[in-house]
PDB file of C-alpha atoms in Angstrom:
ATOM      1  CA  UNK A   1    -135.530 105.985 177.035  1.00 53.00           C
ATOM      2  CA  UNK A   2    -133.172 108.626 178.483  1.00 55.00           C
ATOM      3  CA  UNK A   3    -129.637 107.953 179.392  1.00 55.00           C
ATOM      4  CA  UNK A   4    -128.366 108.429 182.909  1.00 56.00           C
ATOM      5  CA  UNK A   5    -126.324 111.484 183.569  1.00 60.00           C
ATOM      6  CA  UNK A   6    -122.973 109.298 184.217  1.00 60.00           C
ATOM      7  CA  UNK A   7    -123.448 107.541 180.854  1.00 56.00           C
ATOM      8  CA  UNK A   8    -122.954 110.665 178.847  1.00 55.00           C
ATOM      9  CA  UNK A   9    -119.713 111.403 180.885  1.00 61.00           C
ATOM     10  CA  UNK A  10    -118.350 107.665 179.746  1.00 68.00           C
ATOM     11  CA  UNK A  11    -118.744 108.525 176.126  1.00 67.00           C
ATOM     12  CA  UNK A  12    -115.429 108.976 174.409  1.00 73.00           C
ATOM     13  CA  UNK A  13    -114.426 112.670 173.546  1.00 76.00           C
ATOM     14  CA  UNK A  14    -115.115 113.368 169.932  1.00 81.00           C
ATOM     15  CA  UNK A  15    -113.441 116.733 170.039  1.00 84.00           C
ATOM     16  CA  UNK A  16    -110.041 117.443 168.212  1.00 86.00           C
ATOM     17  CA  UNK A  17    -106.973 117.077 170.588  1.00 88.00           C
ATOM     18  CA  UNK A  18    -103.381 118.300 170.256  1.00 91.00           C
ATOM     19  CA  UNK A  19    -101.661 115.148 171.497  1.00 93.00           C
ATOM     20  CA  UNK A  20    -102.891 111.418 172.119  1.00 91.00           C
ATOM     21  CA  UNK A  21    -101.065 110.380 175.293  1.00 92.00           C
ATOM     22  CA  UNK A  22    -102.902 107.193 174.968  1.00 91.00           C
ATOM     23  CA  UNK A  23    -100.918 106.192 171.958  1.00 93.00           C
ATOM     24  CA  UNK A  24     -97.776 106.663 173.416  1.00 94.00           C
ATOM     25  CA  UNK A  25     -95.829 103.489 173.884  1.00 94.00           C
ATOM     26  CA  UNK A  26     -92.576 102.946 175.870  1.00 92.00           C
ATOM     27  CA  UNK A  27     -89.307 103.112 173.731  1.00 91.00           C
ATOM     28  CA  UNK A  28     -87.729 100.855 176.166  1.00 90.00           C
ATOM     29  CA  UNK A  29     -88.131  97.078 176.970  1.00 93.00           C
ATOM     30  CA  UNK A  30     -90.023  97.267 180.156  1.00 96.00           C
ATOM     31  CA  UNK A  31     -88.563  93.962 181.534  1.00 97.00           C
ATOM     32  CA  UNK A  32     -89.044  93.870 185.401  1.00 98.00           C
ATOM     33  CA  UNK A  33     -86.093  93.883 187.605  1.00 98.00           C
ATOM     34  CA  UNK A  34     -85.780  90.383 189.662  1.00 98.00           C
ATOM     35  CA  UNK A  35     -83.613  90.396 192.803  1.00 98.00           C
ATOM     36  CA  UNK A  36     -82.714  87.420 195.401  1.00 98.00           C
ATOM     37  CA  UNK A  37     -82.796  88.774 198.739  1.00 98.00           C
ATOM     38  CA  UNK A  38     -83.516  87.016 202.297  1.00 97.00           C
ATOM     39  CA  UNK A  39     -84.022  83.779 200.291  1.00 96.00           C
ATOM     40  CA  UNK A  40     -86.939  85.185 198.174  1.00 97.00           C
ATOM     41  CA  UNK A  41     -87.316  86.431 194.623  1.00 98.00           C
ATOM     42  CA  UNK A  42     -88.348  90.001 194.488  1.00 98.00           C
ATOM     43  CA  UNK A  43     -89.806  91.481 191.462  1.00 98.00           C
ATOM     44  CA  UNK A  44     -89.489  95.359 190.601  1.00 98.00           C
ATOM     45  CA  UNK A  45     -91.491  96.711 187.938  1.00 98.00           C
ATOM     46  CA  UNK A  46     -89.334  98.740 185.627  1.00 98.00           C
ATOM     47  CA  UNK A  47     -88.769 102.373 186.318  1.00 97.00           C
ATOM     48  CA  UNK A  48     -90.190 103.519 183.248  1.00 96.00           C
ATOM     49  CA  UNK A  49     -93.439 101.771 183.862  1.00 97.00           C
ATOM     50  CA  UNK A  50     -94.071 103.297 187.375  1.00 97.00           C
ATOM     51  CA  UNK A  51     -96.649 106.034 187.957  1.00 97.00           C
ATOM     52  CA  UNK A  52     -94.794 109.240 188.300  1.00 96.00           C
ATOM     53  CA  UNK A  53     -97.137 110.762 190.752  1.00 97.00           C
ATOM     54  CA  UNK A  54     -96.551 108.917 193.781  1.00 96.00           C
ATOM     55  CA  UNK A  55     -92.663 109.039 192.913  1.00 96.00           C
ATOM     56  CA  UNK A  56     -92.806 112.744 192.726  1.00 96.00           C
ATOM     57  CA  UNK A  57     -94.526 112.946 196.253  1.00 96.00           C
ATOM     58  CA  UNK A  58     -91.659 111.005 197.817  1.00 95.00           C
ATOM     59  CA  UNK A  59     -89.015 112.909 196.232  1.00 95.00           C
ATOM     60  CA  UNK A  60     -90.452 116.077 198.103  1.00 95.00           C
ATOM     61  CA  UNK A  61     -89.103 114.459 201.175  1.00 96.00           C
ATOM     62  CA  UNK A  62     -85.562 114.037 200.091  1.00 94.00           C
ATOM     63  CA  UNK A  63     -83.165 111.513 198.475  1.00 93.00           C
ATOM     64  CA  UNK A  64     -83.858 108.748 200.871  1.00 93.00           C
ATOM     65  CA  UNK A  65     -87.396 109.080 200.634  1.00 95.00           C
ATOM     66  CA  UNK A  66     -87.365 109.206 196.818  1.00 95.00           C
ATOM     67  CA  UNK A  67     -85.398 105.786 196.831  1.00 95.00           C
ATOM     68  CA  UNK A  68     -87.941 104.180 199.224  1.00 96.00           C
ATOM     69  CA  UNK A  69     -90.879 105.587 197.417  1.00 97.00           C
ATOM     70  CA  UNK A  70     -89.420 104.080 194.147  1.00 97.00           C
ATOM     71  CA  UNK A  71     -88.974 100.704 195.862  1.00 98.00           C
ATOM     72  CA  UNK A  72     -92.585 100.889 197.068  1.00 98.00           C
ATOM     73  CA  UNK A  73     -94.142 101.664 193.755  1.00 98.00           C
ATOM     74  CA  UNK A  74     -91.529  98.892 191.941  1.00 98.00           C
ATOM     75  CA  UNK A  75     -92.732  96.310 194.299  1.00 98.00           C
ATOM     76  CA  UNK A  76     -96.264  96.893 194.336  1.00 98.00           C
ATOM     77  CA  UNK A  77     -98.158  94.064 196.510  1.00 98.00           C
ATOM     78  CA  UNK A  78     -94.630  92.661 197.522  1.00 98.00           C
ATOM     79  CA  UNK A  79     -93.874  96.041 199.443  1.00 98.00           C
ATOM     80  CA  UNK A  80     -95.563  94.944 202.924  1.00 98.00           C
ATOM     81  CA  UNK A  81     -93.497  91.774 202.875  1.00 98.00           C
ATOM     82  CA  UNK A  82     -90.177  93.419 201.736  1.00 98.00           C
ATOM     83  CA  UNK A  83     -90.556  96.075 204.522  1.00 97.00           C
ATOM     84  CA  UNK A  84     -90.763  93.297 207.046  1.00 97.00           C
ATOM     85  CA  UNK A  85     -87.439  91.620 206.292  1.00 97.00           C
ATOM     86  CA  UNK A  86     -85.506  94.878 206.446  1.00 96.00           C
ATOM     87  CA  UNK A  87     -83.023  96.438 204.364  1.00 96.00           C
ATOM     88  CA  UNK A  88     -79.635  97.793 205.505  1.00 96.00           C
ATOM     89  CA  UNK A  89     -78.735 101.091 203.991  1.00 94.00           C
ATOM     90  CA  UNK A  90     -75.618  99.893 202.203  1.00 96.00           C
ATOM     91  CA  UNK A  91     -77.757  97.310 200.556  1.00 97.00           C
ATOM     92  CA  UNK A  92     -80.267  99.684 199.743  1.00 96.00           C
ATOM     93  CA  UNK A  93     -77.685 101.940 197.973  1.00 95.00           C
ATOM     94  CA  UNK A  94     -76.396  98.674 195.928  1.00 97.00           C
ATOM     95  CA  UNK A  95     -79.895  97.798 195.235  1.00 97.00           C
ATOM     96  CA  UNK A  96     -80.842 101.082 193.770  1.00 97.00           C
ATOM     97  CA  UNK A  97     -77.833 101.463 191.662  1.00 96.00           C
ATOM     98  CA  UNK A  98     -78.222  97.960 190.272  1.00 97.00           C
ATOM     99  CA  UNK A  99     -82.132  98.666 189.640  1.00 97.00           C
ATOM    100  CA  UNK A 100     -80.965 101.948 187.744  1.00 96.00           C
ATOM    101  CA  UNK A 101     -78.489 100.178 185.492  1.00 96.00           C
ATOM    102  CA  UNK A 102     -81.196  97.421 184.743  1.00 97.00           C
ATOM    103  CA  UNK A 103     -83.332 100.219 183.711  1.00 96.00           C
ATOM    104  CA  UNK A 104     -80.912 102.077 181.756  1.00 94.00           C
ATOM    105  CA  UNK A 105     -80.372 104.870 184.035  1.00 90.00           C
ATOM    106  CA  UNK A 106     -77.240 106.591 185.024  1.00 80.00           C
ATOM    107  CA  UNK A 107     -76.572 106.560 188.869  1.00 72.00           C
ATOM    108  CA  UNK A 108     -78.017 109.795 190.501  1.00 65.00           C
ATOM    109  CA  UNK A 109     -80.667 110.050 187.654  1.00 63.00           C
ATOM    110  CA  UNK A 110     -84.298 110.703 189.102  1.00 62.00           C
ATOM    111  CA  UNK A 111     -86.561 107.642 188.083  1.00 59.00           C
ATOM    112  CA  UNK A 112     -89.067 110.665 187.040  1.00 55.00           C
ATOM    113  CA  UNK A 113     -86.368 111.802 184.444  1.00 52.00           C
ATOM    114  CA  UNK A 114     -87.709 111.165 180.812  1.00 49.00           C
ATOM    115  CA  UNK A 115     -85.836 108.635 179.001  1.00 45.00           C
ATOM    116  CA  UNK A 116     -83.482 110.037 176.315  1.00 42.00           C
TER     117      UNK A 116
END
């Protein structure tokens, strides 16, 4: 019996490698950031647990886009509802600063920055 061509592609790679990224674990507690806003709880994924690729894409469009892109990724399925309730700019700034502090980042530090 022959295996389908795609079955071979799913086999684990048995060749040597220089670095096993699959084995890397977070050095920080990835506790979500929970916010009360507009009579609702919003749960933001910890910044260090976000996929960096969409964050890089957002950051290419400026600081405001980077912040909104971070919120969008952090809120996941909650994003559409969060957009509907709206967010004043001064509140967005305060929220982002509190979120950074929760995640152990300094104000102004990029969410894509590696943890030190």
